[in-house]
Amino acid sequence: MTDVEDIIHYIKSLRKGFDKDLFQSKIDELAYIVENEGLEFNDFHTLFKVWLNLSIPITKWINLGACLVPNEKIGKLTVDYALRWLLAKYDNQSNFSNISFLLDWLTAAMDCNSVELDALNIGYEVFYSTLTYEALAPHSIKLVYNLTKPSDVTRRRVVELLDCAKKREAKKNLYRQIQVLLGLFKSYRPECVPEDIPSISIHTSFRKINANLLNRFTLSQDSGRNKKDPLIPNMEFLKLGSMQYTEQVTQKTYLDFSSPVSLLKHSVSRPSSRPARLRALLCNDTGTILLALASDTEQAFFSHDLHHLLNHCFFDKSPYSYEEKQYLLHRLATFQRTILQGIPVVTRFLAQFIAFWNETDFFGEIMDLVEWLSTDCYEYIESIMTSLTKIYSRAHSMDQCVMLKSLSAMYANLVHTSVRDRRLFMSTNSPRIEYSQILRGVATLLTQLYRKIFSKLKNKQNNGIKNTHEFEHRQLLKAYTSDVISCLYQENFLSNREEGYVFSKLNKQTVAMLNKIIPNAESKFSLRNHLAFAPYTYMQIEGSQAEAADNSMWFKYAIDKQFPSLCKLLIMTTPQLVT
């Protein structure tokens, strides 16, 4: 259990009369982690929810809240939870101290650019509604001021603020804050606000926020945790120096073409300007093809950049989210499929990453990358296969099937690579590759893995699967299938109810009553009598033929043509229908 997990477990277990000194030591430990290492989003969000729902003295509650500063920008998930909590609590004045600090917490995050403004904008109406409470207005006024847009200014709101200002005229600070907001409204829509509303400096009007909280948000921002370039950046083209002495025919860029085909034709015959960061070409399929056509120098530079990027993202503490990392791996897998070979840097990364992998994160992307491995170094392939063999032994059946599929594709792709003349991203001093050794080793491991899964399935069949969830599920499906056949074809769903599921709980008295009230009750759900099938069946057979037709004839003329899925089920369970 990590230090943060231990703190979360401790805070969740807090009860009335807890040890104040131990609590303070945990707070100090959390503050140290936040200031020096940063708080991962999952840990932060868990702590945030636990914190909001804690019932502890307000001073302790504020001290804990002042430590909750995440590594990344606060997103919609956290803001949504905070807004729901506000809506549930702000009608009770006993919660105003907690609400005031939460509003200060959101304000500090906004001031330090540590929260997504689009997510915060969702709460504008909630923040505005707190202005009617004198105790909450000083804490929410800055949020409202910064989030207000011209479309938010209405005559009704101006009247409401004027009324609040009139009531708080005796309280200088509260009155000044309302005047500041009215001044903002006046700058957006002068026609809605009286002319005598003065302009007041906003810097002296808003209350000061908890110093520790603000310092931690500022530290997080200054340390660059919230400042990051995208893993796959946008297309940007730099032009340095004067254009006066450049060649008469300037090189075209990616953005000068409207179709991928014309772009590729031009790139094959003439040099074109590359984006400032080569990995931007991973953003779409055309870009990946351009990257494959790049010069050896550019490909070497791309490999160097990619090596450091993968190490930073997956082996160091990085500010990138799970989704961003997942998208990077997905685009790299697409790139390898495009050039029909593995990239040496990616193969080296896989050898290092899979050895310490938790076998869950990025599972699909890792399996896609494994399909194409670089043959530049057999030791990396051997390391990957060894790690995957261990993972395979612990995996569930479905994961084993996915791994076998990827490894089989990898073997086929290695065979394909062995007969190719040109390989990309290979250094000029690459050693001579012994494909026979590589293919023989991979084939041996694959054979062992296939034997393992077949022996596992055989043992599973021999030992049976009783008293398991899978067995119960199969039994339920079997009983339900019996009901379907008894109703539609055999016309004995009541007399055969013990073998089914739907009617199995009907007692003898109920069955006797049904047979008495409904003549020939067991045939009412059959193919020839069921009302749901009538529009399809009676159109196929007319008059007297319809009265004489049995379920087999109805199946032949109607069900077989109109209901393919039902037809398949009936044939599987009742083979005589096709004779």
XYZ file of C-alpha atoms in Angstrom:
579
model
C 0.000 0.000 0.000
C 1.452 3.409 -1.020
C 1.626 6.395 1.318
C -1.350 8.081 -0.376
C -3.440 4.902 -0.228
C -2.606 4.595 3.464
C -3.755 8.191 4.046
C -6.985 7.576 2.114
C -7.659 4.439 4.158
C -7.037 6.359 7.395
C -9.321 9.266 6.471
C -12.112 6.907 5.405
C -11.911 5.194 8.802
C -12.189 8.418 10.855
C -14.767 8.253 13.619
C -15.907 10.630 16.347
C -13.187 11.146 18.935
C -10.294 10.416 16.553
C -6.698 11.084 17.569
C -6.008 14.754 16.711
C -2.220 14.370 16.701
C -2.319 11.355 14.381
C -4.728 13.223 12.107
C -2.374 16.219 11.934
C 0.591 13.975 11.141
C -1.364 12.464 8.216
C -2.249 15.965 6.993
C 1.413 17.004 7.145
C 2.396 13.853 5.254
C -0.219 14.554 2.576
C 0.929 18.178 2.287
C 4.517 17.000 1.760
C 3.428 14.603 -1.005
C 1.400 17.333 -2.728
C 4.223 19.895 -2.605
C 7.067 17.577 -3.613
C 5.683 14.686 -5.653
C 2.221 15.745 -6.716
C -1.101 13.977 -6.266
C -2.252 11.638 -9.049
C -5.766 12.288 -10.349
C -7.340 9.020 -9.131
C -5.969 9.511 -5.615
C -6.998 13.165 -5.645
C -10.563 12.473 -6.790
C -11.016 9.736 -4.176
C -9.707 12.054 -1.446
C -11.879 14.903 -2.735
C -15.082 12.859 -2.428
C -14.115 11.501 0.991
C -13.211 15.005 2.178
C -16.520 16.578 1.153
C -18.483 13.935 3.041
C -16.416 13.990 6.241
C -18.064 15.077 9.495
C -15.131 16.509 11.455
C -14.460 19.917 13.085
C -14.356 22.703 10.502
C -10.728 23.671 11.222
C -9.567 20.099 10.604
C -11.795 19.909 7.529
C -10.260 23.093 6.086
C -6.706 21.915 6.817
C -7.381 18.704 4.904
C -9.027 20.550 1.998
C -6.046 22.896 1.714
C -3.878 19.865 0.865
C -6.054 18.630 -1.999
C -4.214 19.942 -5.047
C -3.921 17.517 -7.997
C -1.112 17.011 -10.473
C -3.349 17.773 -13.428
C -5.958 20.368 -14.221
C -9.200 19.796 -12.363
C -11.701 18.442 -14.874
C -15.424 18.033 -15.334
C -15.684 14.935 -13.126
C -14.444 16.753 -10.020
C -16.337 19.981 -10.720
C -19.584 18.067 -11.300
C -19.230 16.306 -7.955
C -18.519 19.620 -6.196
C -21.608 21.223 -7.770
C -23.844 18.317 -6.764
C -22.513 18.584 -3.229
C -23.195 22.350 -3.173
C -26.761 21.882 -4.374
C -27.377 19.262 -1.695
C -25.908 21.343 1.148
C -26.451 25.062 0.613
C -30.043 25.172 1.904
C -28.794 24.309 5.404
C -26.989 27.208 7.102
C -25.028 24.823 9.326
C -23.054 23.859 6.187
C -22.135 27.433 5.202
C -18.601 27.242 6.636
C -17.863 24.149 4.543
C -19.497 25.656 1.453
C -17.515 28.889 1.886
C -14.216 27.025 1.883
C -15.200 24.899 -1.126
C -16.011 28.114 -3.027
C -12.602 29.488 -1.992
C -11.005 26.221 -3.154
C -12.604 26.550 -6.603
C -11.607 30.233 -6.748
C -7.973 29.401 -5.970
C -7.976 26.727 -8.683
C -9.420 29.254 -11.149
C -6.896 31.971 -10.229
C -3.994 29.552 -10.764
C -5.383 28.177 -14.040
C -5.649 24.740 -12.435
C -9.239 24.015 -13.436
C -10.862 23.653 -16.844
C -12.985 26.780 -17.306
C -15.476 24.949 -19.518
C -16.201 22.624 -16.611
C -16.387 25.511 -14.138
C -18.778 27.437 -16.407
C -21.367 24.713 -15.878
C -21.729 25.902 -12.279
C -22.359 29.574 -13.072
C -26.023 29.433 -12.049
C -25.134 27.667 -8.791
C -22.454 30.247 -7.939
C -24.757 33.122 -8.838
C -27.547 31.767 -6.625
C -25.237 31.884 -3.574
C -24.981 35.690 -3.892
C -28.347 35.964 -2.145
C -26.732 34.647 1.076
C -24.599 37.226 2.892
C -22.368 34.530 4.372
C -21.618 32.942 0.981
C -21.507 35.975 -1.319
C -17.909 37.050 -0.426
C -16.686 33.553 -1.322
C -18.545 33.185 -4.631
C -18.386 36.760 -5.957
C -15.009 36.291 -7.690
C -16.185 33.093 -9.382
C -19.275 34.872 -10.691
C -17.205 37.904 -11.772
C -14.727 35.837 -13.800
C -17.284 33.472 -15.316
C -19.854 36.102 -16.321
C -20.366 36.465 -20.077
C -22.350 39.211 -21.864
C -25.170 36.739 -22.439
C -25.469 36.269 -18.649
C -26.362 39.928 -18.083
C -30.130 40.461 -17.870
C -32.361 43.160 -16.400
C -33.712 40.674 -13.877
C -30.230 39.961 -12.549
C -29.414 43.670 -12.387
C -32.561 44.266 -10.310
C -31.626 41.359 -8.022
C -28.118 42.743 -7.492
C -29.433 46.256 -6.850
C -31.758 44.817 -4.223
C -28.841 42.942 -2.607
C -26.719 46.112 -2.654
C -29.485 48.088 -0.963
C -29.818 45.506 1.824
C -26.036 45.420 2.380
C -25.395 49.142 2.122
C -24.411 49.315 5.783
C -21.781 46.603 5.306
C -19.044 48.306 3.341
C -17.177 45.258 2.016
C -20.292 43.366 0.926
C -21.705 46.486 -0.708
C -18.465 47.135 -2.629
C -18.408 43.565 -3.990
C -21.932 43.869 -5.403
C -20.975 47.215 -6.963
C -17.957 45.590 -8.639
C -20.209 42.968 -10.222
C -22.706 45.632 -11.319
C -19.804 47.551 -12.886
C -18.906 44.443 -14.901
C -22.542 44.075 -15.980
C -22.512 47.726 -17.044
C -19.408 47.228 -19.207
C -21.125 44.318 -20.986
C -24.614 45.809 -21.364
C -24.774 49.498 -20.371
C -28.464 49.725 -21.213
C -29.347 47.333 -18.381
C -27.491 49.079 -15.525
C -28.154 52.555 -14.011
C -25.645 55.242 -15.018
C -24.709 56.139 -11.441
C -23.093 52.750 -10.765
C -19.394 53.575 -10.127
C -16.344 51.691 -11.386
C -14.438 50.159 -8.472
C -11.033 48.460 -8.486
C -11.556 44.728 -8.343
C -8.180 44.073 -6.693
C -9.269 45.522 -3.358
C -12.810 44.161 -3.421
C -12.451 40.391 -3.288
C -11.599 38.625 -0.031
C -8.272 36.879 0.442
C -8.163 33.110 0.035
C -6.567 30.567 2.393
C -2.824 31.194 2.001
C -1.734 27.543 2.201
C -4.275 26.501 -0.421
C -3.294 29.295 -2.810
C 0.418 28.585 -2.348
C -0.041 24.907 -3.212
C -2.051 25.678 -6.330
C 0.593 28.254 -7.329
C 3.386 25.745 -6.698
C 1.611 23.138 -8.815
C 1.257 25.657 -11.638
C 4.825 26.989 -11.412
C 6.331 23.493 -11.337
C 4.824 22.846 -14.751
C 2.457 20.075 -13.682
C -0.391 21.799 -15.448
C 1.762 23.065 -18.324
C 2.305 20.398 -20.908
C 2.521 20.019 -24.626
C 0.182 17.451 -26.140
C 1.758 14.058 -26.763
C 0.732 14.353 -30.404
C 0.942 18.111 -31.102
C -0.778 20.142 -33.785
C 0.753 20.751 -37.193
C 2.980 23.825 -36.877
C 5.465 25.030 -39.500
C 8.252 27.409 -38.507
C 9.876 29.918 -40.865
C 13.068 31.356 -39.372
C 14.966 34.299 -40.830
C 14.296 36.523 -43.808
C 12.451 35.193 -46.847
C 14.420 37.479 -49.182
C 17.267 35.051 -49.849
C 15.314 31.832 -49.886
C 14.853 29.750 -53.011
C 12.448 31.053 -55.603
C 10.295 27.927 -55.304
C 9.392 27.500 -51.653
C 8.726 24.072 -50.252
C 5.090 23.204 -49.810
C 3.708 22.130 -46.458
C 1.161 19.571 -45.332
C -1.466 22.338 -45.207
C -1.124 23.251 -48.907
C -2.966 20.130 -50.071
C -6.656 19.327 -50.012
C -6.422 15.568 -50.672
C -4.123 12.867 -49.250
C -3.411 11.460 -52.733
C -1.998 14.723 -54.124
C 0.038 15.214 -50.956
C 1.612 11.763 -51.229
C 2.368 12.183 -54.933
C 4.135 15.458 -54.222
C 6.089 13.994 -51.266
C 7.402 11.101 -53.373
C 8.718 13.343 -56.167
C 9.743 16.534 -54.288
C 10.811 17.490 -50.774
C 8.148 19.157 -48.659
C 8.342 21.126 -45.458
C 7.910 19.020 -42.326
C 6.119 20.253 -39.205
C 8.137 21.728 -36.343
C 7.691 18.513 -34.352
C 7.784 15.347 -36.418
C 5.579 13.378 -34.065
C 2.718 15.690 -35.097
C 2.537 13.512 -38.233
C 1.090 10.735 -36.061
C -2.164 12.700 -35.816
C -3.784 11.027 -38.844
C -3.261 8.260 -41.402
C -1.884 10.533 -44.118
C 0.665 11.932 -41.680
C 1.891 8.444 -40.817
C 2.499 7.722 -44.504
C 4.464 10.978 -44.819
C 6.536 9.929 -41.828
C 7.303 6.632 -43.559
C 8.488 8.610 -46.616
C 10.706 10.908 -44.535
C 14.478 10.923 -44.930
C 16.735 8.745 -42.789
C 17.845 11.825 -40.838
C 14.272 12.804 -39.999
C 13.378 9.238 -39.042
C 16.412 9.092 -36.754
C 15.340 12.356 -35.130
C 11.795 11.020 -34.727
C 13.137 7.851 -33.065
C 15.237 9.931 -30.669
C 12.248 12.116 -29.740
C 9.956 9.096 -29.368
C 12.435 7.292 -27.105
C 12.517 10.173 -24.606
C 8.761 10.726 -24.875
C 7.891 7.096 -24.041
C 10.349 7.012 -21.143
C 8.955 10.257 -19.723
C 5.304 9.210 -20.087
C 5.455 5.650 -18.803
C 8.527 5.388 -16.570
C 8.637 8.839 -14.933
C 5.945 10.900 -13.229
C 4.286 12.756 -16.084
C 1.335 15.172 -16.228
C -0.381 13.262 -19.033
C -3.700 11.535 -18.444
C -4.458 7.866 -19.066
C -6.508 8.770 -22.152
C -3.635 10.781 -23.684
C -1.174 7.942 -23.165
C -3.692 5.463 -24.557
C -4.157 7.592 -27.686
C -0.379 7.837 -28.213
C -0.005 4.036 -28.081
C -2.992 3.650 -30.419
C -1.439 5.985 -33.004
C 1.922 4.198 -32.746
C 0.190 0.857 -33.364
C -1.551 2.379 -36.395
C 1.790 3.703 -37.645
C 3.427 0.267 -37.358
C 0.542 -1.319 -39.283
C 0.935 1.364 -41.954
C 4.647 0.768 -42.553
C 4.260 -3.022 -42.038
C 7.098 -3.287 -39.549
C 7.996 -2.606 -35.947
C 9.865 0.503 -34.822
C 13.059 -0.349 -32.886
C 12.384 2.311 -30.237
C 8.861 0.969 -29.626
C 10.104 -2.636 -29.413
C 12.673 -1.580 -26.824
C 9.956 0.269 -24.893
C 7.730 -2.835 -24.917
C 10.555 -5.011 -23.573
C 10.999 -2.627 -20.637
C 7.317 -1.847 -20.028
C 5.835 -5.364 -20.208
C 8.363 -6.660 -17.660
C 6.727 -4.442 -14.980
C 3.238 -4.192 -16.492
C 0.152 -4.536 -14.268
C -1.448 -6.607 -17.083
C -4.514 -4.330 -17.204
C -3.638 -0.795 -18.329
C -3.467 -0.235 -22.097
C -4.100 -3.950 -22.709
C -5.576 -3.544 -26.199
C -2.920 -1.053 -27.299
C -0.044 -3.207 -26.001
C -1.412 -6.243 -27.852
C -1.656 -4.184 -31.062
C 1.950 -3.010 -30.677
C 3.176 -6.563 -30.041
C 1.905 -7.621 -33.479
C 4.762 -5.680 -35.093
C 8.191 -6.035 -33.461
C 11.492 -4.812 -34.799
C 14.015 -7.522 -35.622
C 16.932 -5.175 -34.922
C 17.638 -6.915 -31.612
C 16.494 -10.454 -30.843
C 17.107 -9.963 -27.095
C 14.162 -7.531 -26.924
C 11.847 -9.978 -28.720
C 12.963 -12.760 -26.387
C 12.340 -10.552 -23.346
C 8.854 -9.630 -24.586
C 7.952 -13.258 -25.267
C 9.228 -14.364 -21.841
C 7.185 -11.684 -20.044
C 4.062 -12.436 -22.077
C 4.421 -16.161 -21.352
C 4.278 -15.449 -17.611
C 1.318 -13.094 -18.060
C -0.403 -15.673 -20.254
C -0.200 -18.296 -17.496
C -2.064 -15.988 -15.079
C -4.585 -14.526 -17.526
C -8.262 -15.349 -17.995
C -9.382 -17.348 -21.008
C -10.553 -14.326 -23.025
C -7.301 -12.451 -22.403
C -5.363 -15.576 -23.373
C -7.226 -15.704 -26.684
C -6.395 -12.042 -27.367
C -2.740 -12.658 -26.551
C -2.602 -15.736 -28.799
C -4.127 -13.729 -31.639
C -1.532 -10.962 -31.250
C 1.384 -13.384 -30.931
C 0.247 -15.387 -33.963
C 0.015 -12.140 -35.945
C 3.481 -11.206 -34.689
C 4.926 -14.487 -35.996
C 3.273 -14.000 -39.395
C 4.568 -10.418 -39.545
C 8.095 -11.518 -38.648
C 7.973 -13.987 -41.532
C 6.831 -11.160 -43.808
C 9.624 -8.874 -42.540
C 12.245 -11.556 -43.206
C 11.624 -11.389 -46.961
C 11.501 -7.592 -47.257
C 14.410 -5.769 -48.846
C 13.962 -2.342 -47.214
C 13.322 -1.682 -43.569
C 12.690 1.731 -42.012
C 14.156 3.293 -38.866
C 17.170 0.968 -38.973
C 20.618 2.334 -38.152
C 23.361 2.003 -40.759
C 25.447 -0.188 -38.444
C 22.652 -2.630 -37.581
C 23.975 -6.177 -37.110
C 23.108 -8.918 -39.547
C 19.776 -10.374 -38.507
C 19.435 -14.134 -38.087
C 15.773 -14.577 -38.973
C 15.951 -18.338 -38.619
C 16.876 -17.975 -34.946
C 14.120 -15.413 -34.305
C 11.387 -17.364 -36.081
C 12.416 -20.658 -34.485
C 12.313 -19.143 -30.992
C 8.954 -17.438 -31.493
C 7.409 -20.560 -33.047
C 8.563 -22.694 -30.097
C 7.007 -20.322 -27.563
C 3.784 -20.097 -29.559
C 3.506 -23.887 -29.651
C 3.917 -24.020 -25.882
C 1.227 -21.383 -25.357
C -1.256 -23.181 -27.610
C -0.634 -26.436 -25.747
C -1.264 -24.670 -22.457
C -4.631 -23.288 -23.476
C -5.771 -26.607 -24.987
C -4.738 -28.553 -21.885
C -6.480 -25.998 -19.706
C -9.701 -26.333 -21.683
C -9.471 -30.123 -21.567
C -8.985 -30.123 -17.797
C -11.883 -27.746 -17.432
C -14.154 -30.082 -19.391
C -12.989 -33.159 -17.459
C -13.382 -31.588 -14.045
C -16.769 -30.114 -14.898
C -17.978 -26.644 -14.141
C -20.620 -27.357 -11.535
C -21.229 -24.962 -8.654
C -19.843 -22.086 -10.705
C -21.505 -18.996 -12.026
C -20.947 -20.189 -15.594
C -22.710 -23.479 -14.865
C -25.681 -21.691 -13.297
C -25.878 -19.370 -16.270
C -25.925 -22.318 -18.701
C -28.600 -24.093 -16.682
C -30.752 -20.970 -16.759
C -30.355 -20.655 -20.536
C -31.195 -24.336 -20.950
C -34.387 -23.988 -18.889
C -35.431 -20.832 -20.721
C -34.800 -22.503 -24.094
C -37.008 -25.393 -22.972
C -39.791 -22.885 -22.262
C -39.447 -21.329 -25.732
C -39.639 -24.698 -27.507
C -42.505 -25.924 -25.297
C -44.507 -22.806 -26.116
C -43.797 -22.380 -29.833
C -43.538 -25.939 -31.098
C -44.274 -28.763 -28.657
C -47.356 -27.122 -27.070
C -46.692 -28.554 -23.599
C -45.369 -25.588 -21.612
C -47.697 -26.360 -18.668
C -47.289 -30.117 -18.477
C -43.535 -29.778 -19.094
C -43.070 -26.785 -16.776
C -40.662 -28.588 -14.381
C -37.959 -28.610 -17.082
C -38.375 -24.908 -17.828
C -37.927 -21.681 -15.893
C -40.760 -19.215 -16.573
C -43.650 -21.498 -15.562
C -41.783 -23.753 -13.116
C -43.327 -22.149 -10.017
C -46.952 -22.668 -11.085
C -48.684 -25.124 -8.736
C -51.155 -27.815 -9.788
C -54.215 -25.820 -8.707
C -53.193 -22.837 -10.869
C -52.555 -25.074 -13.885
C -55.924 -26.794 -13.445
C -57.653 -23.415 -13.229
C -55.923 -22.207 -16.419
C -56.977 -25.325 -18.329
C -60.531 -24.850 -17.076
C -60.795 -21.152 -17.965
C -58.828 -21.334 -21.263
C -59.671 -24.336 -23.450
C -56.576 -25.964 -24.941
C -54.368 -23.479 -23.044
C -51.057 -25.119 -23.934
C -51.466 -24.377 -27.640
C -52.147 -20.648 -27.267
C -48.461 -19.685 -27.486
C -47.614 -21.977 -30.408
C -46.545 -20.857 -33.872
C -49.982 -21.595 -35.320
C -51.922 -19.684 -32.628
C -49.621 -16.963 -31.312
C -51.029 -13.507 -32.124
C -47.557 -12.026 -32.583
C -46.937 -14.274 -35.598
C -50.424 -13.945 -37.114
C -49.576 -11.077 -39.549
C -46.759 -13.179 -41.000
C -48.306 -16.646 -40.930
C -51.897 -16.139 -42.119
C -50.740 -14.142 -45.144
C -48.789 -17.190 -46.355
C -51.581 -19.788 -46.051
C -55.197 -19.072 -46.872
C -58.549 -20.196 -45.522
C -59.021 -23.913 -44.933
C -55.306 -24.593 -45.319
C -54.621 -22.348 -42.314
C -56.945 -24.375 -40.101
C -55.266 -27.657 -41.075
C -51.692 -26.389 -40.855
C -49.521 -27.554 -37.968
C -46.487 -25.880 -36.408
C -44.099 -27.519 -38.891
C -45.998 -26.015 -41.817
C -46.107 -22.575 -40.175
C -42.365 -22.797 -39.642
C -41.751 -23.741 -43.260
C -43.895 -20.996 -44.817
C -43.412 -18.065 -42.430
C -40.907 -18.332 -39.585
C -38.089 -19.644 -41.766
C -38.302 -16.524 -43.969
C -39.312 -13.761 -41.574
C -37.393 -14.553 -38.355
C -33.852 -15.829 -39.096
C -32.640 -15.787 -35.458
C -35.717 -17.648 -34.185
C -35.381 -20.044 -37.118
C -31.786 -20.816 -36.132
C -32.800 -21.514 -32.511
C -35.667 -23.819 -33.525
C -33.507 -25.807 -35.943
C -30.768 -26.271 -33.322
C -33.215 -27.532 -30.693
C -35.691 -29.315 -32.982
C -33.771 -30.906 -35.894
C -36.892 -32.642 -37.293
C -38.089 -29.274 -38.617
C -35.628 -29.464 -41.515
C -36.418 -33.061 -42.508
